[in-house]
Amino acid sequence: MRILIVDDEQPLRNSLRYLLEAYGHQVVEALDIQDARSVLRARCRRIDVMLLDLFFQDAPDGLALLEELTADADAPPVIVTSGTSAVAHAVRALKLGARDYLTKPVDPDELRMRLAYIEQSIPSTHADTRIHSDADCIRFDKERVLVCRSPAMKALLRRVEHIVEQNFPVLIQGETGVGKGLLARLMHAFSPRAQAPFVAVNCSAIPPELAEAELFGHYKGSFTGASTTRIGLLQQANGGTLFLDEIGELTPALQSKLLTALEDGQIRPIGAHEPVDVDIRLLCATNRDLAQETRTGTFRADLYYRISTVALTIPPLRERVEDIRPLTEIIVNELRHSFNREYATLDPATLRALEHHDWPGNVRELRNVLVRSMVEMNGIDLHIDDADLHPDDNGAQEPQHPTRDVVTDTIDPDSAEILTLEEIERRYAQTVLNRLGGNKLATAKALGISRGTLRRKLEETH
């Protein structure tokens, strides 16, 4: 089970975590009531049981949270803990809906017995069966999480919510590393086909000479090297969802055969005498402009229209800054276990640096930065400054300190025009950028700001 510990005493949280993990449970911690509300509201982590302390140094207390949970049908069972054995507190907590009451220090055997009793009453189909577009993030397919705190991602999720139960093809567009595969898996997980196979195919990773056999299958002896009969990926996805990542990499011949299969609902494996019926939901992804490629003839227009009944575009990470912090927290939490660094924390300066970065590699780049920092960390804090975010930019021009003539280029001291400070900063940043040959990294360093801040200043209008 996944258990939320809500207690403001760090030593107690640590001891409970070790105990619960030894019993095979997963643990989420909250240090106060507000933190607990955030965990429950976000739905990033499905909570099966909550261990709730009644008394905190700052108001509100645990009873206040219990009162709120009485109106929430999806609230997890609550075991209340407290350092006092006063009967009045226990009775009040139970009347408010607490499942059980334990006094501190918690007896390990008693806790294990109470949790086992609660676990027996939790339905095996506990997970949500629909998308909550108002959630800050959605956990699905065991441990996968889609973060959607930003307005841009919430707008995208509202579209997904309306089409996820339909059967028509969807084209997922976006830059490399934004999470196109993750969105495809979410759509499958919340679709009527969720219990059927999800087959993901990276079209760019299949050698062209083997692609037809991989996708459509072949019979033994149908060509040199075909020593066995192989079921193709389309047939493996029968009844479920087929996800073709980087579909723009398919050859024209395969594009034609795929179009025929989609229109007929049948495939013909290599060497087969009769077609085979297939029933699939098709999801495709690309980081290329397929509409433009249909005009140049590099991608079949009829296939493009067939696979893009609905087109969804995932915004790049630089356009959803609000998602960076929760993404970082989720990734760091995963890495703590992988690297055995249970106490690794992020300092505020690091979070600011992450939020101000442009992230050309999007979520994939963010994960790589955090992995690298976890490997190199000393102590318990992850420290990431702006320089650490550009490890491969060794050839960037050295920052040059703008001289007074740059100011003269920016504004005319004799002009009668009165400019706002924002406009002066925008013009100054643009002038420095021009002086440094358009090198944004060198410009940001010269101005003493991050590239994200530079980008925002350049986008400001007067």
Short mmCIF file of C-alpha atoms in Angstrom, two decimals:
data_model
loop_
_atom_site.label_atom_id
_atom_site.label_comp_id
_atom_site.label_asym_id
_atom_site.label_seq_id
_atom_site.Cartn_x
_atom_site.Cartn_y
_atom_site.Cartn_z
CA MET A 1 0.00 0.00 0.00
CA ARG A 2 0.99 3.64 -0.37
CA ILE A 3 0.85 5.30 3.04
CA LEU A 4 0.89 9.03 3.78
CA ILE A 5 2.54 10.00 7.07
CA VAL A 6 1.40 13.41 8.32
CA ASP A 7 3.53 14.48 11.27
CA ASP A 8 5.72 17.50 12.03
CA GLU A 9 8.30 15.44 13.96
CA GLN A 10 11.08 14.42 11.55
CA PRO A 11 12.52 11.62 13.78
CA LEU A 12 9.09 10.03 14.07
CA ARG A 13 8.50 10.25 10.32
CA ASN A 14 11.87 8.63 9.72
CA SER A 15 11.22 5.73 12.07
CA LEU A 16 7.75 5.13 10.64
CA ARG A 17 9.12 5.25 7.09
CA TYR A 18 11.77 2.60 7.85
CA LEU A 19 9.20 0.43 9.58
CA LEU A 20 6.58 0.68 6.83
CA GLU A 21 9.06 0.14 4.02
CA ALA A 22 10.33 -2.93 5.85
CA TYR A 23 6.74 -4.20 5.71
CA GLY A 24 6.74 -3.65 1.93
CA HIS A 25 4.69 -0.46 1.82
CA GLN A 26 5.46 2.74 -0.10
CA VAL A 27 5.66 5.93 1.96
CA VAL A 28 4.81 9.56 1.25
CA GLU A 29 5.54 12.19 3.89
CA ALA A 30 3.85 15.48 4.80
CA LEU A 31 5.17 17.70 7.56
CA ASP A 32 1.95 19.64 8.21
CA ILE A 33 -1.74 19.80 7.33
CA GLN A 34 -1.22 22.12 4.37
CA ASP A 35 1.37 19.76 2.92
CA ALA A 36 -1.03 16.85 3.35
CA ARG A 37 -3.78 18.77 1.56
CA SER A 38 -1.44 19.35 -1.38
CA VAL A 39 -0.61 15.65 -1.67
CA LEU A 40 -4.26 14.61 -1.57
CA ARG A 41 -5.41 17.38 -3.91
CA ALA A 42 -2.73 16.77 -6.53
CA ARG A 43 -3.56 13.07 -6.94
CA CYS A 44 0.07 12.58 -8.01
CA ARG A 45 0.24 9.71 -5.61
CA ARG A 46 -2.71 7.47 -4.86
CA ILE A 47 -2.91 7.23 -1.07
CA ASP A 48 -4.28 4.01 0.42
CA VAL A 49 -3.92 4.89 4.11
CA MET A 50 -3.06 8.05 6.05
CA LEU A 51 -1.24 8.07 9.39
CA LEU A 52 -2.32 11.42 10.83
CA ASP A 53 -0.94 13.09 13.95
CA LEU A 54 -3.57 15.04 15.89
CA PHE A 55 -1.43 17.87 17.23
CA PHE A 56 0.94 20.19 15.37
CA GLN A 57 2.96 23.17 16.51
CA ASP A 58 0.99 25.40 14.14
CA ALA A 59 -2.77 25.37 13.56
CA PRO A 60 -4.78 23.75 12.08
CA ASP A 61 -4.60 20.42 13.86
CA GLY A 62 -5.33 16.92 12.61
CA LEU A 63 -8.99 17.10 13.58
CA ALA A 64 -9.47 19.96 11.11
CA LEU A 65 -8.22 17.78 8.27
CA LEU A 66 -10.43 14.92 9.40
CA GLU A 67 -13.46 17.21 9.22
CA GLU A 68 -12.56 18.15 5.64
CA LEU A 69 -12.17 14.52 4.63
CA THR A 70 -15.65 13.55 5.81
CA ALA A 71 -17.08 15.27 2.71
CA ASP A 72 -14.65 13.55 0.32
CA ALA A 73 -15.86 10.17 -0.89
CA ASP A 74 -12.40 9.37 -2.29
CA ALA A 75 -10.54 10.13 0.95
CA PRO A 76 -8.26 7.33 2.18
CA PRO A 77 -8.79 5.54 5.50
CA VAL A 78 -7.16 7.42 8.38
CA ILE A 79 -5.32 6.04 11.39
CA VAL A 80 -4.89 8.83 13.93
CA THR A 81 -1.75 8.94 16.07
CA SER A 82 -1.09 11.12 19.10
CA GLY A 83 1.27 11.42 22.03
CA THR A 84 -1.66 11.63 24.40
CA SER A 85 -3.94 8.76 25.34
CA ALA A 86 -6.84 11.04 26.23
CA VAL A 87 -10.07 9.21 25.50
CA ALA A 88 -11.85 12.42 24.43
CA HIS A 89 -9.47 12.96 21.53
CA ALA A 90 -9.80 9.38 20.37
CA VAL A 91 -13.58 9.51 20.48
CA ARG A 92 -13.68 12.81 18.59
CA ALA A 93 -11.37 11.47 15.88
CA LEU A 94 -13.40 8.29 15.44
CA LYS A 95 -16.65 10.28 15.23
CA LEU A 96 -15.08 12.37 12.46
CA GLY A 97 -14.37 9.26 10.43
CA ALA A 98 -10.97 8.01 11.55
CA ARG A 99 -10.63 4.27 10.99
CA ASP A 100 -8.41 3.70 14.02
CA TYR A 101 -6.45 5.40 16.81
CA LEU A 102 -2.91 4.63 18.00
CA THR A 103 -0.92 6.29 20.77
CA LYS A 104 2.75 7.28 20.45
CA PRO A 105 5.20 5.70 20.49
CA VAL A 106 3.48 3.47 17.96
CA ASP A 107 3.84 -0.23 18.65
CA PRO A 108 5.18 -1.87 15.41
CA ASP A 109 3.18 -5.08 15.74
CA GLU A 110 0.00 -3.16 16.52
CA LEU A 111 0.50 -0.90 13.50
CA ARG A 112 1.16 -3.84 11.23
CA MET A 113 -2.00 -5.58 12.39
CA ARG A 114 -4.17 -2.46 11.87
CA LEU A 115 -2.74 -1.89 8.39
CA ALA A 116 -3.32 -5.52 7.40
CA TYR A 117 -6.96 -5.18 8.44
CA ILE A 118 -7.40 -2.03 6.34
CA GLU A 119 -5.62 -3.57 3.36
CA GLN A 120 -8.14 -6.39 3.24
CA SER A 121 -10.96 -3.86 2.82
CA ILE A 122 -9.35 -1.92 -0.06
CA PRO A 123 -10.82 -2.93 -3.44
CA SER A 124 -8.30 -4.25 -5.96
CA THR A 125 -9.71 -1.77 -8.48
CA HIS A 126 -8.85 1.19 -6.29
CA ALA A 127 -7.32 3.30 -9.06
CA ASP A 128 -9.27 6.11 -10.72
CA THR A 129 -11.07 5.16 -13.91
CA ARG A 130 -11.40 8.64 -15.33
CA ILE A 131 -9.17 11.63 -15.93
CA HIS A 132 -9.42 14.55 -13.51
CA SER A 133 -8.51 17.56 -15.64
CA ASP A 134 -8.49 19.81 -12.55
CA ALA A 135 -5.74 17.77 -10.88
CA ASP A 136 -2.17 19.06 -10.67
CA CYS A 137 -0.90 15.68 -11.78
CA ILE A 138 -2.27 12.25 -12.55
CA ARG A 139 -0.66 8.99 -11.49
CA PHE A 140 -1.56 5.99 -13.62
CA ASP A 141 -0.21 2.70 -14.93
CA LYS A 142 1.39 1.88 -11.56
CA GLU A 143 4.11 4.53 -11.15
CA ARG A 144 3.76 6.81 -14.19
CA VAL A 145 2.82 10.45 -13.55
CA LEU A 146 1.64 13.19 -15.90
CA VAL A 147 2.18 16.64 -14.36
CA CYS A 148 -0.40 19.21 -15.39
CA ARG A 149 -0.21 22.11 -12.95
CA SER A 150 0.34 24.73 -15.69
CA PRO A 151 -2.61 26.31 -17.56
CA ALA A 152 -1.20 25.00 -20.86
CA MET A 153 -1.22 21.38 -19.67
CA LYS A 154 -4.63 21.71 -18.02
CA ALA A 155 -6.03 22.94 -21.34
CA LEU A 156 -4.45 19.96 -23.10
CA LEU A 157 -5.82 17.55 -20.51
CA ARG A 158 -9.35 18.91 -20.94
CA ARG A 159 -9.13 17.97 -24.62
CA VAL A 160 -7.81 14.52 -23.73
CA GLU A 161 -10.64 14.04 -21.23
CA HIS A 162 -13.19 14.45 -24.03
CA ILE A 163 -11.57 12.05 -26.51
CA VAL A 164 -9.93 9.39 -24.35
CA GLU A 165 -12.90 7.00 -24.58
CA GLN A 166 -13.26 7.40 -28.35
CA ASN A 167 -11.68 5.05 -30.87
CA PHE A 168 -10.40 7.40 -33.58
CA PRO A 169 -6.68 7.94 -34.23
CA VAL A 170 -4.80 10.71 -32.42
CA LEU A 171 -1.58 12.41 -33.52
CA ILE A 172 0.51 13.66 -30.58
CA GLN A 173 2.91 16.45 -31.54
CA GLY A 174 5.67 18.16 -29.60
CA GLU A 175 9.38 18.70 -29.24
CA THR A 176 11.76 15.90 -28.31
CA GLY A 177 11.51 15.01 -24.63
CA VAL A 178 8.15 16.65 -23.81
CA GLY A 179 6.46 13.36 -22.90
CA LYS A 180 4.56 12.25 -25.99
CA GLY A 181 4.92 8.60 -25.06
CA LEU A 182 3.71 9.30 -21.53
CA LEU A 183 0.56 11.00 -22.84
CA ALA A 184 -0.09 8.05 -25.15
CA ARG A 185 0.16 5.64 -22.21
CA LEU A 186 -2.21 7.81 -20.16
CA MET A 187 -4.77 7.79 -22.98
CA HIS A 188 -4.59 4.00 -23.11
CA ALA A 189 -4.80 3.64 -19.32
CA PHE A 190 -8.05 5.64 -19.16
CA SER A 191 -9.61 4.18 -22.30
CA PRO A 192 -12.04 1.24 -22.61
CA ARG A 193 -9.06 -0.75 -23.93
CA ALA A 194 -7.04 -0.32 -20.72
CA GLN A 195 -7.01 -4.07 -19.94
CA ALA A 196 -5.83 -4.95 -23.47
CA PRO A 197 -2.24 -4.65 -24.77
CA PHE A 198 -0.44 -1.34 -25.21
CA VAL A 199 2.24 -1.83 -27.86
CA ALA A 200 4.74 0.99 -28.34
CA VAL A 201 6.87 1.12 -31.48
CA ASN A 202 9.77 3.52 -32.04
CA CYS A 203 9.69 3.75 -35.83
CA SER A 204 13.11 5.41 -35.97
CA ALA A 205 14.72 2.46 -34.18
CA ILE A 206 13.61 -0.23 -36.67
CA PRO A 207 15.98 -0.83 -39.62
CA PRO A 208 14.05 -0.11 -42.85
CA GLU A 209 14.77 -3.59 -44.24
CA LEU A 210 13.16 -5.20 -41.16
CA ALA A 211 10.34 -2.74 -40.54
CA GLU A 212 7.66 -4.54 -42.58
CA ALA A 213 8.32 -7.87 -40.88
CA GLU A 214 8.36 -6.19 -37.45
CA LEU A 215 5.08 -4.33 -37.98
CA PHE A 216 3.08 -6.89 -39.96
CA GLY A 217 4.76 -10.17 -39.06
CA HIS A 218 5.92 -13.03 -41.30
CA TYR A 219 5.59 -16.75 -41.81
CA LYS A 220 8.42 -19.23 -41.51
CA GLY A 221 10.38 -19.46 -44.74
CA SER A 222 8.78 -16.40 -46.32
CA PHE A 223 12.21 -14.83 -46.85
CA THR A 224 15.86 -15.60 -46.20
CA GLY A 225 16.43 -15.69 -42.45
CA ALA A 226 12.76 -16.23 -41.54
CA SER A 227 13.42 -19.39 -39.54
CA THR A 228 10.24 -19.04 -37.46
CA THR A 229 6.81 -17.50 -37.79
CA ARG A 230 6.61 -14.11 -36.12
CA ILE A 231 3.49 -12.20 -35.07
CA GLY A 232 3.77 -8.54 -36.06
CA LEU A 233 3.39 -5.63 -33.68
CA LEU A 234 0.04 -4.61 -35.15
CA GLN A 235 -1.34 -8.07 -34.45
CA GLN A 236 0.20 -8.05 -30.95
CA ALA A 237 -1.80 -4.88 -30.23
CA ASN A 238 -5.07 -6.47 -31.37
CA GLY A 239 -7.89 -5.34 -29.10
CA GLY A 240 -5.69 -2.68 -27.51
CA THR A 241 -3.65 0.36 -28.46
CA LEU A 242 -0.80 0.68 -30.95
CA PHE A 243 1.52 3.64 -30.38
CA LEU A 244 3.74 4.56 -33.32
CA ASP A 245 6.39 6.96 -32.06
CA GLU A 246 8.23 9.05 -34.67
CA ILE A 247 5.85 7.86 -37.38
CA GLY A 248 7.46 10.30 -39.81
CA GLU A 249 10.43 7.91 -40.05
CA LEU A 250 8.42 5.23 -41.90
CA THR A 251 9.38 4.69 -45.54
CA PRO A 252 6.81 5.60 -48.25
CA ALA A 253 6.19 1.89 -48.91
CA LEU A 254 5.40 1.22 -45.26
CA GLN A 255 3.24 4.33 -45.07
CA SER A 256 1.16 2.91 -47.92
CA LYS A 257 0.82 -0.51 -46.30
CA LEU A 258 -0.09 1.02 -42.94
CA LEU A 259 -2.79 3.14 -44.58
CA THR A 260 -4.30 0.06 -46.20
CA ALA A 261 -4.29 -1.81 -42.88
CA LEU A 262 -6.01 1.08 -41.08
CA GLU A 263 -8.69 1.43 -43.74
CA ASP A 264 -9.41 -2.29 -44.10
CA GLY A 265 -8.90 -3.35 -40.47
CA GLN A 266 -6.73 -6.17 -41.80
CA ILE A 267 -3.05 -6.93 -42.22
CA ARG A 268 -1.26 -9.40 -44.43
CA PRO A 269 1.89 -10.84 -42.84
CA ILE A 270 4.77 -11.57 -45.20
CA GLY A 271 4.17 -15.00 -46.74
CA ALA A 272 0.51 -15.16 -45.67
CA HIS A 273 -2.17 -16.28 -48.14
CA GLU A 274 -5.06 -14.70 -46.26
CA PRO A 275 -5.36 -11.37 -44.42
CA VAL A 276 -5.66 -11.23 -40.63
CA ASP A 277 -8.27 -9.04 -38.91
CA VAL A 278 -6.94 -6.53 -36.39
CA ASP A 279 -8.78 -4.14 -34.08
CA ILE A 280 -6.53 -1.41 -32.73
CA ARG A 281 -6.71 2.13 -31.40
CA LEU A 282 -3.91 4.02 -33.16
CA LEU A 283 -1.91 6.73 -31.42
CA CYS A 284 1.00 8.33 -33.26
CA ALA A 285 3.66 10.82 -32.23
CA THR A 286 6.09 13.08 -34.04
CA ASN A 287 8.40 16.00 -33.41
CA ARG A 288 8.28 16.91 -37.10
CA ASP A 289 5.87 19.09 -39.07
CA LEU A 290 4.03 16.33 -40.93
CA ALA A 291 1.58 18.79 -42.46
CA GLN A 292 4.51 20.54 -44.14
CA GLU A 293 5.99 17.20 -45.18
CA THR A 294 2.76 16.29 -46.96
CA ARG A 295 3.24 19.41 -49.08
CA THR A 296 6.81 18.44 -49.96
CA GLY A 297 5.81 14.84 -50.65
CA THR A 298 7.96 13.22 -47.95
CA PHE A 299 4.89 12.02 -46.02
CA ARG A 300 1.69 10.69 -47.58
CA ALA A 301 -1.12 13.21 -47.30
CA ASP A 302 -3.82 10.50 -47.16
CA LEU A 303 -2.06 8.77 -44.26
CA TYR A 304 -1.57 12.09 -42.47
CA TYR A 305 -5.30 12.83 -42.62
CA ARG A 306 -6.06 9.28 -41.51
CA ILE A 307 -3.88 9.40 -38.37
CA SER A 308 -4.65 12.99 -37.34
CA THR A 309 -8.40 12.83 -36.79
CA VAL A 310 -7.45 14.68 -33.61
CA ALA A 311 -4.07 16.38 -33.21
CA LEU A 312 -2.75 17.16 -29.73
CA THR A 313 0.32 19.32 -29.16
CA ILE A 314 2.23 19.04 -25.89
CA PRO A 315 3.73 22.44 -25.05
CA PRO A 316 7.49 22.58 -24.39
CA LEU A 317 8.63 22.79 -20.77
CA ARG A 318 9.72 26.44 -21.17
CA GLU A 319 6.05 27.33 -21.76
CA ARG A 320 4.83 25.56 -18.61
CA VAL A 321 7.14 26.78 -15.89
CA GLU A 322 4.57 25.86 -13.24
CA ASP A 323 5.21 22.18 -14.00
CA ILE A 324 8.97 22.30 -13.34
CA ARG A 325 8.79 22.18 -9.54
CA PRO A 326 6.39 19.19 -9.26
CA LEU A 327 8.27 17.38 -12.03
CA THR A 328 11.52 17.95 -10.15
CA GLU A 329 10.06 16.70 -6.88
CA ILE A 330 8.69 13.55 -8.51
CA ILE A 331 11.96 12.77 -10.31
CA VAL A 332 14.09 13.45 -7.21
CA ASN A 333 11.83 11.20 -5.15
CA GLU A 334 12.36 8.38 -7.66
CA LEU A 335 16.12 8.97 -7.76
CA ARG A 336 16.41 8.93 -3.95
CA HIS A 337 15.54 5.24 -4.00
CA SER A 338 17.63 4.45 -7.09
CA PHE A 339 20.75 6.10 -5.65
CA ASN A 340 20.04 5.19 -2.01
CA ARG A 341 20.02 8.84 -0.97
CA GLU A 342 16.92 9.05 1.18
CA TYR A 343 17.78 12.48 2.58
CA ALA A 344 18.57 14.26 -0.70
CA THR A 345 16.85 17.67 -0.76
CA LEU A 346 16.60 20.57 -3.19
CA ASP A 347 17.66 23.99 -1.98
CA PRO A 348 15.62 27.06 -3.08
CA ALA A 349 18.43 28.42 -5.27
CA THR A 350 18.48 25.17 -7.23
CA LEU A 351 14.74 25.27 -7.81
CA ARG A 352 15.00 28.85 -9.03
CA ALA A 353 17.77 27.88 -11.44
CA LEU A 354 15.64 25.04 -12.80
CA GLU A 355 12.61 27.27 -13.23
CA HIS A 356 14.61 29.90 -15.13
CA HIS A 357 16.24 27.47 -17.58
CA ASP A 358 14.92 27.20 -21.17
CA TRP A 359 15.02 23.36 -21.25
CA PRO A 360 15.61 22.77 -24.96
CA GLY A 361 15.58 19.03 -24.17
CA ASN A 362 12.38 19.40 -22.11
CA VAL A 363 11.51 16.81 -19.42
CA ARG A 364 14.18 14.40 -20.67
CA GLU A 365 16.83 17.08 -20.14
CA LEU A 366 15.47 17.87 -16.68
CA ARG A 367 15.76 14.22 -15.66
CA ASN A 368 19.32 14.02 -17.01
CA VAL A 369 20.35 17.14 -15.07
CA LEU A 370 18.90 15.71 -11.86
CA VAL A 371 20.54 12.32 -12.40
CA ARG A 372 23.91 13.99 -12.98
CA SER A 373 23.48 16.12 -9.86
CA MET A 374 22.49 13.10 -7.78
CA VAL A 375 25.62 11.26 -8.92
CA GLU A 376 27.90 14.19 -8.09
CA MET A 377 26.22 15.41 -4.89
CA ASN A 378 28.10 15.80 -1.62
CA GLY A 379 26.08 15.94 1.58
CA ILE A 380 22.30 16.00 1.46
CA ASP A 381 21.56 18.99 -0.81
CA LEU A 382 21.31 18.90 -4.59
CA HIS A 383 23.02 22.07 -5.85
CA ILE A 384 22.44 23.07 -9.46
CA ASP A 385 23.48 26.49 -10.69
CA ASP A 386 22.96 28.03 -14.12
CA ALA A 387 26.37 26.86 -15.37
CA ASP A 388 25.50 23.23 -14.61
CA LEU A 389 22.58 23.45 -17.01
CA HIS A 390 24.82 23.91 -20.06
CA PRO A 391 27.40 21.08 -19.83
CA ASP A 392 27.83 20.77 -23.59
CA ASP A 393 27.99 24.47 -24.37
CA ASN A 394 31.76 24.72 -24.05
CA GLY A 395 32.13 26.62 -27.29
CA ALA A 396 29.94 29.51 -26.24
CA GLN A 397 31.44 32.93 -26.62
CA GLU A 398 32.89 34.32 -23.42
CA PRO A 399 30.72 36.99 -21.80
CA GLN A 400 31.68 40.47 -22.78
CA HIS A 401 30.91 43.35 -20.48
CA PRO A 402 28.87 45.94 -22.39
CA THR A 403 30.43 49.40 -22.56
CA ARG A 404 28.74 52.75 -22.43
CA ASP A 405 28.22 52.86 -26.19
CA VAL A 406 25.76 49.95 -25.78
CA VAL A 407 23.59 52.20 -23.62
CA THR A 408 23.81 54.89 -26.30
CA ASP A 409 22.70 52.33 -28.89
CA THR A 410 19.78 51.38 -26.68
CA ILE A 411 18.22 54.75 -25.94
CA ASP A 412 18.72 58.26 -27.26
CA PRO A 413 19.42 60.59 -24.31
CA ASP A 414 18.13 63.56 -26.34
CA SER A 415 14.84 61.89 -27.25
CA ALA A 416 11.63 63.27 -25.82
CA GLU A 417 10.26 59.72 -25.55
CA ILE A 418 9.71 58.52 -21.97
CA LEU A 419 10.31 54.81 -21.61
CA THR A 420 9.25 52.43 -18.86
CA LEU A 421 11.98 50.57 -17.01
CA GLU A 422 10.75 47.33 -18.57
CA GLU A 423 11.13 48.75 -22.06
CA ILE A 424 14.61 50.10 -21.29
CA GLU A 425 15.63 46.66 -20.02
CA ARG A 426 14.15 44.98 -23.10
CA ARG A 427 15.99 47.30 -25.50
CA TYR A 428 19.22 47.00 -23.55
CA ALA A 429 19.03 43.19 -23.56
CA GLN A 430 18.30 43.18 -27.30
CA THR A 431 21.26 45.49 -28.00
CA VAL A 432 23.65 43.33 -25.96
CA LEU A 433 22.33 40.24 -27.76
CA ASN A 434 23.05 41.88 -31.11
CA ARG A 435 26.56 42.87 -29.99
CA LEU A 436 27.28 39.27 -29.00
CA GLY A 437 26.18 37.86 -32.34
CA GLY A 438 22.85 36.48 -31.12
CA ASN A 439 24.47 34.20 -28.51
CA LYS A 440 21.80 34.02 -25.81
CA LEU A 441 23.94 32.11 -23.31
CA ALA A 442 26.77 34.67 -23.54
CA THR A 443 24.23 37.52 -23.33
CA ALA A 444 22.58 36.06 -20.23
CA LYS A 445 25.98 35.65 -18.55
CA ALA A 446 27.02 39.20 -19.48
CA LEU A 447 23.80 40.58 -18.00
CA GLY A 448 23.99 38.36 -14.91
CA ILE A 449 20.63 36.66 -15.56
CA SER A 450 19.45 33.24 -16.68
CA ARG A 451 18.51 32.44 -20.26
CA GLY A 452 14.88 32.08 -19.20
CA THR A 453 14.88 35.59 -17.72
CA LEU A 454 16.57 36.91 -20.88
CA ARG A 455 13.93 35.29 -23.05
CA ARG A 456 11.12 36.84 -21.02
CA LYS A 457 12.71 40.29 -21.17
CA LEU A 458 13.11 40.06 -24.93
CA GLU A 459 9.44 39.08 -25.28
CA GLU A 460 8.16 42.06 -23.27
CA THR A 461 6.47 44.73 -25.35
CA HIS A 462 6.17 48.40 -24.62
#
